[in-house]
mmCIF file of C-alpha atoms in Angstrom:
data_model
loop_
_atom_site.group_PDB
_atom_site.id
_atom_site.type_symbol
_atom_site.label_atom_id
_atom_site.label_comp_id
_atom_site.label_asym_id
_atom_site.label_seq_id
_atom_site.Cartn_x
_atom_site.Cartn_y
_atom_site.Cartn_z
ATOM 1 C CA MET V 75 18.656 -3.512 4.154
ATOM 2 C CA ILE V 76 18.279 -2.137 0.645
ATOM 3 C CA LYS V 77 18.204 1.657 0.822
ATOM 4 C CA ILE V 78 15.693 3.130 -1.598
ATOM 5 C CA GLY V 79 15.974 6.741 -2.681
ATOM 6 C CA ILE V 80 12.579 8.256 -3.518
ATOM 7 C CA THR V 81 12.207 11.534 -5.412
ATOM 8 C CA GLN V 82 9.242 13.785 -4.735
ATOM 9 C CA GLY V 83 8.298 14.452 -8.364
ATOM 10 C CA ASP V 84 6.055 17.447 -8.989
ATOM 11 C CA ILE V 85 4.774 18.652 -5.608
ATOM 12 C CA ASN V 86 1.665 20.085 -7.308
ATOM 13 C CA GLY V 87 0.685 16.674 -8.667
ATOM 14 C CA ILE V 88 -0.089 13.322 -7.045
ATOM 15 C CA GLY V 89 3.508 12.326 -6.258
ATOM 16 C CA TYR V 90 3.468 12.971 -2.524
ATOM 17 C CA GLU V 91 0.042 11.388 -2.148
ATOM 18 C CA LEU V 92 1.398 8.167 -3.686
ATOM 19 C CA ILE V 93 4.517 8.261 -1.511
ATOM 20 C CA LEU V 94 2.717 8.893 1.784
ATOM 21 C CA LYS V 95 -0.004 6.310 1.175
ATOM 22 C CA THR V 96 2.655 3.718 0.321
ATOM 23 C CA MET V 97 4.734 4.526 3.396
ATOM 24 C CA GLN V 98 1.730 3.787 5.607
ATOM 25 C CA SER V 99 2.091 0.083 4.818
ATOM 26 C CA PRO V 100 4.175 -1.371 7.689
ATOM 27 C CA GLU V 101 5.568 -4.174 5.490
ATOM 28 C CA ILE V 102 7.583 -1.615 3.503
ATOM 29 C CA LEU V 103 10.047 -1.287 6.377
ATOM 30 C CA GLU V 104 10.489 -5.060 6.504
ATOM 31 C CA PHE V 105 11.963 -5.081 2.981
ATOM 32 C CA CYS V 106 13.849 -1.800 2.664
ATOM 33 C CA THR V 107 14.894 1.496 4.185
ATOM 34 C CA PRO V 108 13.117 4.360 2.353
ATOM 35 C CA VAL V 109 14.948 7.667 1.939
ATOM 36 C CA ILE V 110 12.712 10.420 0.543
ATOM 37 C CA PHE V 111 14.438 13.466 -0.939
ATOM 38 C CA GLY V 112 11.892 16.205 -0.443
ATOM 39 C CA SER V 113 10.340 18.769 1.838
ATOM 40 C CA ALA V 114 9.411 18.195 5.484
ATOM 41 C CA GLN V 115 7.210 21.288 5.296
ATOM 42 C CA VAL V 116 5.131 19.855 2.439
ATOM 43 C CA VAL V 117 4.982 16.344 3.936
ATOM 44 C CA GLU V 118 3.653 17.572 7.257
ATOM 45 C CA GLN V 119 0.999 19.652 5.481
ATOM 46 C CA LEU V 120 -0.158 16.720 3.368
ATOM 47 C CA ILE V 121 -0.276 14.200 6.231
ATOM 48 C CA ALA V 122 -2.727 16.539 7.932
ATOM 49 C CA LYS V 123 -4.645 17.305 4.714
ATOM 50 C CA PHE V 124 -5.164 13.645 3.747
ATOM 51 C CA GLN V 125 -5.723 12.607 7.394
ATOM 52 C CA LEU V 126 -3.219 9.787 7.080
ATOM 53 C CA GLU V 127 -2.362 7.356 9.845
ATOM 54 C CA PRO V 128 0.951 8.179 11.566
ATOM 55 C CA PHE V 129 4.044 6.227 10.521
ATOM 56 C CA PRO V 130 7.664 6.279 11.782
ATOM 57 C CA LEU V 131 9.010 9.381 10.024
ATOM 58 C CA ASN V 132 12.631 10.414 10.557
ATOM 59 C CA ILE V 133 13.315 13.947 9.273
ATOM 60 C CA ILE V 134 17.045 14.437 8.633
ATOM 61 C CA ASN V 135 19.350 16.980 7.041
ATOM 62 C CA SER V 136 21.699 14.466 5.422
ATOM 63 C CA VAL V 137 21.346 11.010 3.925
ATOM 64 C CA ASP V 138 24.180 9.962 6.259
ATOM 65 C CA ASP V 139 21.685 10.101 9.135
ATOM 66 C CA ALA V 140 19.207 7.621 7.597
ATOM 67 C CA ILE V 141 18.371 4.684 9.851
ATOM 68 C CA ASP V 142 16.699 1.320 9.285
ATOM 69 C CA GLY V 143 13.176 0.770 10.535
ATOM 70 C CA ARG V 144 12.080 4.345 9.798
ATOM 71 C CA VAL V 145 10.840 6.311 6.793
ATOM 72 C CA ASN V 146 13.675 8.792 6.329
ATOM 73 C CA LEU V 147 13.063 12.216 4.819
ATOM 74 C CA VAL V 148 16.068 14.286 3.733
ATOM 75 C CA ASP V 149 14.707 17.812 4.070
ATOM 76 C CA LEU V 150 15.797 19.843 1.039
ATOM 77 C CA SER V 151 13.493 22.772 1.878
ATOM 78 C CA VAL V 152 15.434 24.228 4.797
ATOM 79 C CA GLY V 153 15.417 27.999 4.373
ATOM 80 C CA LYS V 154 12.882 27.796 1.529
ATOM 81 C CA ASN V 155 9.180 28.565 1.535
ATOM 82 C CA LEU V 156 7.580 26.000 -0.762
ATOM 83 C CA THR V 157 3.909 26.450 -1.531
ATOM 84 C CA VAL V 158 1.800 23.668 -2.997
ATOM 85 C CA GLU V 159 -0.422 24.896 -5.824
ATOM 86 C CA TRP V 160 -2.528 21.910 -6.781
ATOM 87 C CA GLY V 161 -2.836 21.242 -10.487
ATOM 88 C CA GLN V 162 -0.417 23.992 -11.524
ATOM 89 C CA GLN V 163 3.011 23.794 -13.110
ATOM 90 C CA THR V 164 5.140 26.351 -11.291
ATOM 91 C CA GLU V 165 8.812 27.307 -11.303
ATOM 92 C CA ASP V 166 9.129 26.434 -7.603
ATOM 93 C CA ALA V 167 7.759 22.950 -8.242
ATOM 94 C CA LEU V 168 10.097 22.388 -11.202
ATOM 95 C CA ARG V 169 13.071 23.544 -9.130
ATOM 96 C CA ALA V 170 12.054 21.307 -6.214
ATOM 97 C CA GLU V 171 11.762 18.313 -8.558
ATOM 98 C CA ALA V 172 15.239 18.977 -9.983
ATOM 99 C CA ASP V 173 16.704 19.387 -6.470
ATOM 100 C CA SER V 174 15.219 16.040 -5.449
ATOM 101 C CA LEU V 175 16.703 14.189 -8.445
ATOM 102 C CA THR V 176 20.087 15.869 -7.979
ATOM 103 C CA ALA V 177 20.218 14.942 -4.290
ATOM 104 C CA ALA V 178 19.332 11.318 -5.111
ATOM 105 C CA PHE V 179 22.099 10.988 -7.715
ATOM 106 C CA GLN V 180 24.588 12.576 -5.323
ATOM 107 C CA ALA V 181 23.567 10.118 -2.609
ATOM 108 C CA HIS V 182 24.196 7.211 -4.968
ATOM 109 C CA SER V 183 27.618 8.581 -5.941
ATOM 110 C CA ARG V 184 28.490 8.298 -2.243
ATOM 111 C CA HIS V 185 27.060 4.744 -2.076
ATOM 112 C CA LYS V 186 24.219 5.793 0.228
ATOM 113 C CA ILE V 187 21.307 4.387 -1.786
ATOM 114 C CA ASP V 188 20.947 1.155 -3.794
ATOM 115 C CA LEU V 189 17.806 1.943 -5.793
ATOM 116 C CA LEU V 190 15.945 5.014 -7.020
ATOM 117 C CA VAL V 191 12.156 5.166 -7.385
ATOM 118 C CA THR V 192 10.800 8.354 -8.947
ATOM 119 C CA ALA V 193 7.375 9.807 -8.213
ATOM 120 C CA PRO V 194 5.481 11.277 -11.197
ATOM 121 C CA GLY V 195 7.131 14.471 -12.380
ATOM 122 C CA ASN V 196 7.916 16.499 -15.464
ATOM 123 C CA LEU V 197 10.989 14.395 -16.232
ATOM 124 C CA ASP V 198 9.240 11.109 -15.567
ATOM 125 C CA ASN V 199 8.981 8.440 -18.247
ATOM 126 C CA ASP V 200 5.764 7.189 -19.787
ATOM 127 C CA LEU V 201 4.965 4.952 -22.728
ATOM 128 C CA GLU V 202 5.872 7.662 -25.218
ATOM 129 C CA SER V 203 8.920 9.205 -23.565
ATOM 130 C CA ASN V 204 12.468 8.222 -22.702
ATOM 131 C CA ALA V 205 13.355 11.427 -20.876
ATOM 132 C CA LEU V 206 14.237 9.925 -17.494
ATOM 133 C CA CYS V 207 16.440 7.242 -19.071
ATOM 134 C CA GLU V 208 18.322 9.806 -21.167
ATOM 135 C CA PHE V 209 18.693 12.225 -18.241
ATOM 136 C CA ALA V 210 20.015 9.546 -15.858
ATOM 137 C CA HIS V 211 22.438 8.226 -18.491
ATOM 138 C CA ARG V 212 23.796 11.732 -19.080
ATOM 139 C CA VAL V 213 24.127 12.573 -15.377
ATOM 140 C CA MET V 214 25.793 9.293 -14.413
ATOM 141 C CA GLY V 215 28.101 9.321 -17.454
ATOM 142 C CA THR V 216 28.218 5.559 -17.855
ATOM 143 C CA GLU V 217 29.754 4.018 -20.963
ATOM 144 C CA GLU V 218 27.325 1.090 -20.956
ATOM 145 C CA THR V 219 24.195 1.466 -23.076
ATOM 146 C CA SER V 220 21.104 2.166 -20.986
ATOM 147 C CA PHE V 221 17.588 1.101 -21.909
ATOM 148 C CA GLY V 222 14.123 2.153 -20.800
ATOM 149 C CA TRP V 223 12.014 -0.944 -20.127
ATOM 150 C CA ILE V 224 8.263 -1.151 -19.633
ATOM 151 C CA VAL V 225 7.460 -4.241 -17.563
ATOM 152 C CA ASN V 226 4.274 -5.986 -16.471
ATOM 153 C CA GLY V 227 4.699 -9.370 -14.812
ATOM 154 C CA ASN V 228 6.362 -11.671 -17.351
ATOM 155 C CA LEU V 229 6.084 -9.093 -20.128
ATOM 156 C CA ARG V 230 9.321 -7.124 -20.531
ATOM 157 C CA THR V 231 9.492 -4.723 -23.460
ATOM 158 C CA ILE V 232 12.068 -2.410 -25.005
ATOM 159 C CA ALA V 233 11.659 -0.084 -27.978
ATOM 160 C CA LEU V 234 14.505 0.438 -30.456
ATOM 161 C CA HIS V 235 14.484 2.817 -33.398
ATOM 162 C CA THR V 236 16.486 2.715 -36.613
ATOM 163 C CA SER V 237 17.531 5.664 -38.714
ATOM 164 C CA GLU V 238 16.946 5.770 -42.449
ATOM 165 C CA ALA V 239 20.058 4.486 -44.240
ATOM 166 C CA SER V 240 20.586 5.780 -47.774
ATOM 167 C CA THR V 241 23.489 3.419 -48.564
ATOM 168 C CA GLU V 242 24.250 -0.245 -48.090
ATOM 169 C CA LEU V 243 27.100 0.694 -45.755
ATOM 170 C CA GLY V 244 24.763 2.776 -43.594
ATOM 171 C CA GLU V 245 22.267 -0.068 -43.452
ATOM 172 C CA GLY V 246 25.028 -2.453 -42.351
ATOM 173 C CA ILE V 247 26.125 -0.102 -39.572
ATOM 174 C CA GLU V 248 22.519 0.211 -38.391
ATOM 175 C CA GLN V 249 22.183 -3.558 -38.190
ATOM 176 C CA GLU V 250 25.453 -3.806 -36.253
ATOM 177 C CA ASN V 251 24.088 -1.288 -33.744
ATOM 178 C CA ILE V 252 20.919 -3.323 -33.280
ATOM 179 C CA VAL V 253 22.937 -6.516 -32.790
ATOM 180 C CA ALA V 254 25.067 -4.753 -30.156
ATOM 181 C CA ASP V 255 21.902 -3.532 -28.414
ATOM 182 C CA ILE V 256 20.451 -7.052 -28.338
ATOM 183 C CA ARG V 257 23.689 -8.348 -26.783
ATOM 184 C CA ASN V 258 23.407 -5.669 -24.099
ATOM 185 C CA ILE V 259 19.746 -6.502 -23.527
ATOM 186 C CA ASN V 260 20.703 -10.161 -23.076
ATOM 187 C CA THR V 261 23.333 -9.195 -20.482
ATOM 188 C CA GLN V 262 20.931 -6.943 -18.610
ATOM 189 C CA LEU V 263 18.246 -9.646 -18.538
ATOM 190 C CA ARG V 264 20.751 -11.987 -16.912
ATOM 191 C CA ARG V 265 21.931 -9.353 -14.462
ATOM 192 C CA SER V 266 18.687 -7.643 -13.417
ATOM 193 C CA PHE V 267 16.098 -10.388 -13.943
ATOM 194 C CA ARG V 268 18.281 -13.398 -13.108
ATOM 195 C CA PHE V 269 17.841 -15.350 -16.338
ATOM 196 C CA ILE V 270 20.511 -17.884 -17.276
ATOM 197 C CA GLU V 271 19.803 -17.951 -21.009
ATOM 198 C CA PRO V 272 16.940 -15.512 -21.747
ATOM 199 C CA HIS V 273 14.862 -15.923 -24.889
ATOM 200 C CA ILE V 274 14.372 -12.631 -26.708
ATOM 201 C CA ALA V 275 11.753 -11.985 -29.392
ATOM 202 C CA VAL V 276 12.710 -9.329 -31.949
ATOM 203 C CA LEU V 277 9.808 -7.616 -33.709
ATOM 204 C CA SER V 278 10.460 -5.651 -36.881
ATOM 205 C CA PRO V 279 8.571 -4.887 -40.092
ATOM 206 C CA SER V 280 11.815 -5.710 -41.945
ATOM 207 C CA ARG V 281 13.173 -9.240 -42.500
ATOM 208 C CA LYS V 282 16.747 -8.083 -43.082
ATOM 209 C CA LEU V 283 17.868 -8.937 -39.526
ATOM 210 C CA ALA V 284 17.254 -12.679 -39.880
ATOM 211 C CA SER V 285 20.857 -13.635 -40.671
ATOM 212 C CA ARG V 286 22.213 -11.453 -37.859
ATOM 213 C CA LEU V 287 19.881 -13.088 -35.354
ATOM 214 C CA ASN V 288 21.057 -16.513 -36.534
ATOM 215 C CA GLU V 289 24.630 -15.435 -35.792
ATOM 216 C CA LEU V 290 23.607 -14.294 -32.329
ATOM 217 C CA ARG V 291 22.040 -17.673 -31.532
ATOM 218 C CA GLU V 292 25.205 -19.426 -32.693
ATOM 219 C CA ASN V 293 27.000 -17.315 -30.062
ATOM 220 C CA HIS V 294 24.541 -18.272 -27.296
ATOM 221 C CA VAL V 295 22.381 -15.136 -27.424
ATOM 222 C CA MET V 296 18.874 -16.570 -27.845
ATOM 223 C CA ALA V 297 17.318 -13.871 -30.060
ATOM 224 C CA PHE V 298 14.509 -15.025 -32.349
ATOM 225 C CA GLY V 299 12.760 -13.376 -35.269
ATOM 226 C CA PRO V 300 12.331 -10.919 -36.736
ATOM 227 C CA PHE V 301 8.593 -11.424 -36.196
ATOM 228 C CA GLU V 302 5.874 -9.443 -37.907
ATOM 229 C CA PRO V 303 4.765 -7.096 -35.061
ATOM 230 C CA ALA V 304 0.980 -7.051 -35.534
ATOM 231 C CA ALA V 305 0.632 -10.837 -35.874
ATOM 232 C CA PHE V 306 2.991 -11.461 -32.934
ATOM 233 C CA VAL V 307 0.906 -9.263 -30.618
ATOM 234 C CA GLU V 308 -2.451 -10.500 -31.882
ATOM 235 C CA GLN V 309 -1.519 -14.162 -31.359
ATOM 236 C CA GLY V 310 -0.109 -13.589 -27.850
ATOM 237 C CA LEU V 311 3.275 -15.061 -28.765
ATOM 238 C CA TRP V 312 5.013 -12.790 -26.238
ATOM 239 C CA GLN V 313 4.071 -15.281 -23.506
ATOM 240 C CA HIS V 314 6.751 -17.662 -24.835
ATOM 241 C CA TYR V 315 9.616 -15.161 -24.461
ATOM 242 C CA ASP V 316 11.442 -13.481 -21.603
ATOM 243 C CA ALA V 317 11.696 -10.105 -23.362
ATOM 244 C CA VAL V 318 10.226 -8.486 -26.464
ATOM 245 C CA VAL V 319 12.241 -5.957 -28.482
ATOM 246 C CA PHE V 320 10.094 -3.689 -30.668
ATOM 247 C CA ILE V 321 12.054 -2.186 -33.574
ATOM 248 C CA ASP V 322 10.160 0.701 -35.203
ATOM 249 C CA SER V 323 6.922 -0.836 -33.920
ATOM 250 C CA GLU V 324 5.625 1.580 -31.304
ATOM 251 C CA LYS V 325 1.968 1.165 -32.276
ATOM 252 C CA GLU V 326 2.057 -2.574 -31.594
ATOM 253 C CA ARG V 327 3.917 -1.998 -28.339
ATOM 254 C CA TYR V 328 1.219 0.410 -27.103
ATOM 255 C CA THR V 329 -1.440 -2.116 -28.093
ATOM 256 C CA LEU V 330 0.223 -4.912 -26.126
ATOM 257 C CA LEU V 331 0.926 -2.806 -23.033
ATOM 258 C CA GLY V 332 -2.544 -1.281 -23.132
ATOM 259 C CA ALA V 333 -4.044 -4.756 -22.703
ATOM 260 C CA GLN V 334 -2.168 -5.307 -19.403
ATOM 261 C CA ASP V 335 -3.258 -4.336 -15.893
ATOM 262 C CA LYS V 336 -2.001 -0.753 -15.521
ATOM 263 C CA ASP V 337 -1.655 -1.083 -11.753
ATOM 264 C CA TYR V 338 1.177 -3.575 -12.233
ATOM 265 C CA THR V 339 2.991 -1.885 -15.090
ATOM 266 C CA TYR V 340 6.231 -0.114 -14.218
ATOM 267 C CA GLY V 341 9.247 1.378 -15.920
ATOM 268 C CA PHE V 342 12.842 0.348 -15.339
ATOM 269 C CA VAL V 343 16.081 1.982 -16.484
ATOM 270 C CA SER V 344 18.827 -0.613 -16.952
ATOM 271 C CA GLY V 345 22.494 -0.328 -17.868
ATOM 272 C CA LEU V 346 23.287 2.162 -15.075
ATOM 273 C CA PRO V 347 25.178 1.607 -11.811
ATOM 274 C CA LEU V 348 21.952 2.680 -10.072
ATOM 275 C CA ALA V 349 18.723 0.765 -10.729
ATOM 276 C CA ILE V 350 15.807 3.128 -11.393
ATOM 277 C CA THR V 351 12.121 2.156 -11.385
ATOM 278 C CA TYR V 352 8.988 4.288 -11.685
ATOM 279 C CA PRO V 353 5.218 3.871 -12.007
ATOM 280 C CA ILE V 354 3.704 4.425 -15.447
ATOM 281 C CA ILE V 355 1.285 7.135 -14.364
ATOM 282 C CA PRO V 356 1.098 10.861 -15.210
ATOM 283 C CA ILE V 357 1.404 13.822 -12.846
ATOM 284 C CA SER V 358 -2.431 13.920 -12.859
ATOM 285 C CA TYR V 359 -2.986 17.602 -12.147
ATOM 286 C CA ASP V 360 -6.735 17.039 -12.576
ATOM 287 C CA ILE V 361 -7.028 14.944 -9.376
ATOM 288 C CA ALA V 362 -4.123 16.436 -7.413
ATOM 289 C CA GLY V 363 -4.949 17.206 -3.792
ATOM 290 C CA GLN V 364 -8.203 15.233 -3.751
ATOM 291 C CA GLY V 365 -6.847 12.163 -1.961
ATOM 292 C CA ILE V 366 -8.173 9.743 -4.591
ATOM 293 C CA ALA V 367 -4.919 8.791 -6.368
ATOM 294 C CA ASN V 368 -4.185 5.046 -6.584
ATOM 295 C CA GLU V 369 -0.848 4.211 -4.952
ATOM 296 C CA VAL V 370 -0.680 0.571 -6.170
ATOM 297 C CA PRO V 371 1.508 1.353 -9.251
ATOM 298 C CA PHE V 372 3.983 3.229 -7.048
ATOM 299 C CA ARG V 373 4.132 0.374 -4.551
ATOM 300 C CA GLN V 374 4.649 -2.051 -7.434
ATOM 301 C CA ALA V 375 7.611 0.023 -8.682
ATOM 302 C CA ILE V 376 9.188 -0.163 -5.213
ATOM 303 C CA PHE V 377 8.868 -3.932 -4.815
ATOM 304 C CA ALA V 378 9.971 -4.550 -8.410
ATOM 305 C CA GLY V 379 13.031 -2.413 -7.736
ATOM 306 C CA ILE V 380 13.828 -4.427 -4.604
ATOM 307 C CA ASP V 381 13.709 -7.643 -6.639
ATOM 308 C CA ILE V 382 16.022 -6.124 -9.262
ATOM 309 C CA CYS V 383 18.516 -5.040 -6.582
ATOM 310 C CA ARG V 384 18.563 -8.535 -5.104
ATOM 311 C CA ASN V 385 19.040 -10.062 -8.544
ATOM 312 C CA ARG V 386 21.962 -7.743 -9.257
ATOM 313 C CA ARG V 387 23.621 -8.627 -5.980
ATOM 314 C CA ALA V 388 23.216 -12.347 -6.660
ATOM 315 C CA PHE V 389 24.593 -11.953 -10.192
ATOM 316 C CA ALA V 390 27.601 -9.958 -8.943
ATOM 317 C CA GLN V 391 28.357 -12.567 -6.309
ATOM 318 C CA ALA V 392 28.004 -15.466 -8.749
ATOM 319 C CA THR V 393 30.328 -13.895 -11.338
ATOM 320 C CA ARG V 394 32.858 -12.248 -9.040
ATOM 321 C CA HIS V 395 35.482 -15.044 -9.097
ATOM 322 C CA PRO V 396 34.907 -17.343 -12.085
ATOM 323 C CA LEU V 397 36.786 -20.639 -12.035
ATOM 324 C CA GLU V 398 39.855 -20.847 -14.238
ATOM 325 C CA LYS V 399 40.147 -23.640 -16.783
ATOM 326 C CA GLN V 400 41.929 -26.666 -15.386
ATOM 327 C CA TRP V 401 44.314 -28.704 -17.610
ATOM 328 C CA ILE V 402 44.303 -32.498 -17.338
ATOM 329 C CA PRO V 403 46.604 -34.859 -19.355
ATOM 330 C CA LYS V 404 44.529 -37.031 -21.671
ATOM 331 C CA GLY V 405 44.734 -40.811 -22.109
ATOM 332 C CA ARG V 406 46.213 -41.622 -18.686
ATOM 333 C CA ASP V 407 44.699 -43.491 -15.776
ATOM 334 C CA ASP V 408 46.454 -41.501 -13.028
ATOM 335 C CA VAL V 409 44.575 -38.260 -13.650
ATOM 336 C CA LYS V 410 46.380 -35.335 -12.081
ATOM 337 C CA LEU V 411 46.157 -31.619 -12.570
ATOM 338 C CA ASP V 412 49.023 -30.167 -14.582
ATOM 339 C CA LEU V 413 48.844 -26.399 -14.522
ATOM 340 C CA SER V 414 52.257 -25.914 -16.142
ATOM 341 C CA LYS V 415 51.022 -26.489 -19.721
ATOM 342 C CA SER V 416 49.247 -24.027 -21.919
ATOM 343 C CA GLU V 417 46.423 -24.924 -24.290
ATOM 344 C CA ASP V 418 48.809 -24.778 -27.266
ATOM 345 C CA GLU V 419 51.159 -27.293 -25.676
ATOM 346 C CA GLU V 420 48.250 -29.583 -24.868
#
């Protein structure tokens, strides 16, 4: 079973309400083993407050004690007196959020969780922020480039930004960086979304990338463009591509994402050893504690994360032992393998 680490987010917001409502669905335990890093004290209070149906809750002190078929809660509040103050940003809540994230990353470093889903918190990502992606990249210390995706069904988007180059050399370096990013995006599409040869649309107000994209296609990276952002979005051309890269085109990206069903929009951090997904919803202090928060986006982030984990496992298995090139003498009827010759000798 895929073990999913779940952070509690801001305890004064809607995070726990989303988590507990989602965990009431019995099918969750058929697909994964949830491991919540949070507070048993707060959870028990909120189950009573929201009058939720009972579900198999296993309160543990260590992630080592997590078991399949139960909703596991690693209690980080032992010896602490956490108080929920609905709609308020407090130091205790910020500290509890940080403790939850830290415990989740530590659990992954010990290979105890396969996926991380974050409840809305002060470090959570939204359409205008990349804080969670940057924080996770810094904590995990990976050398691979990480990207913050916003995904809705077949729409997969990434935002890239260029710096102003005052010289031709600086402009060339900037273009090389973008080309390297597109190569990484291509790899991550194959790994996390199981594409064989993904088609990537590149949107940019500048036409200077055209020759570089031609070179990429010649090297089997199917990147097309650069397209004019406003026209591309208005005409719905994104439906013909597996991913859309917005370069200095945030306004058009917001327009496109704003037209999608928000319940099925989620964020995904790629390029890390640990897959991270999250719902694109705010902490929502204004409705915290009222029991009216919609848990569908959170559930969507969980199931999307499960799919990504399965895709990564399949990709790793398929590429673990690639076949070596076999050498066969040409122009002979008795075809036999001859592994003693090199390509130069052939």
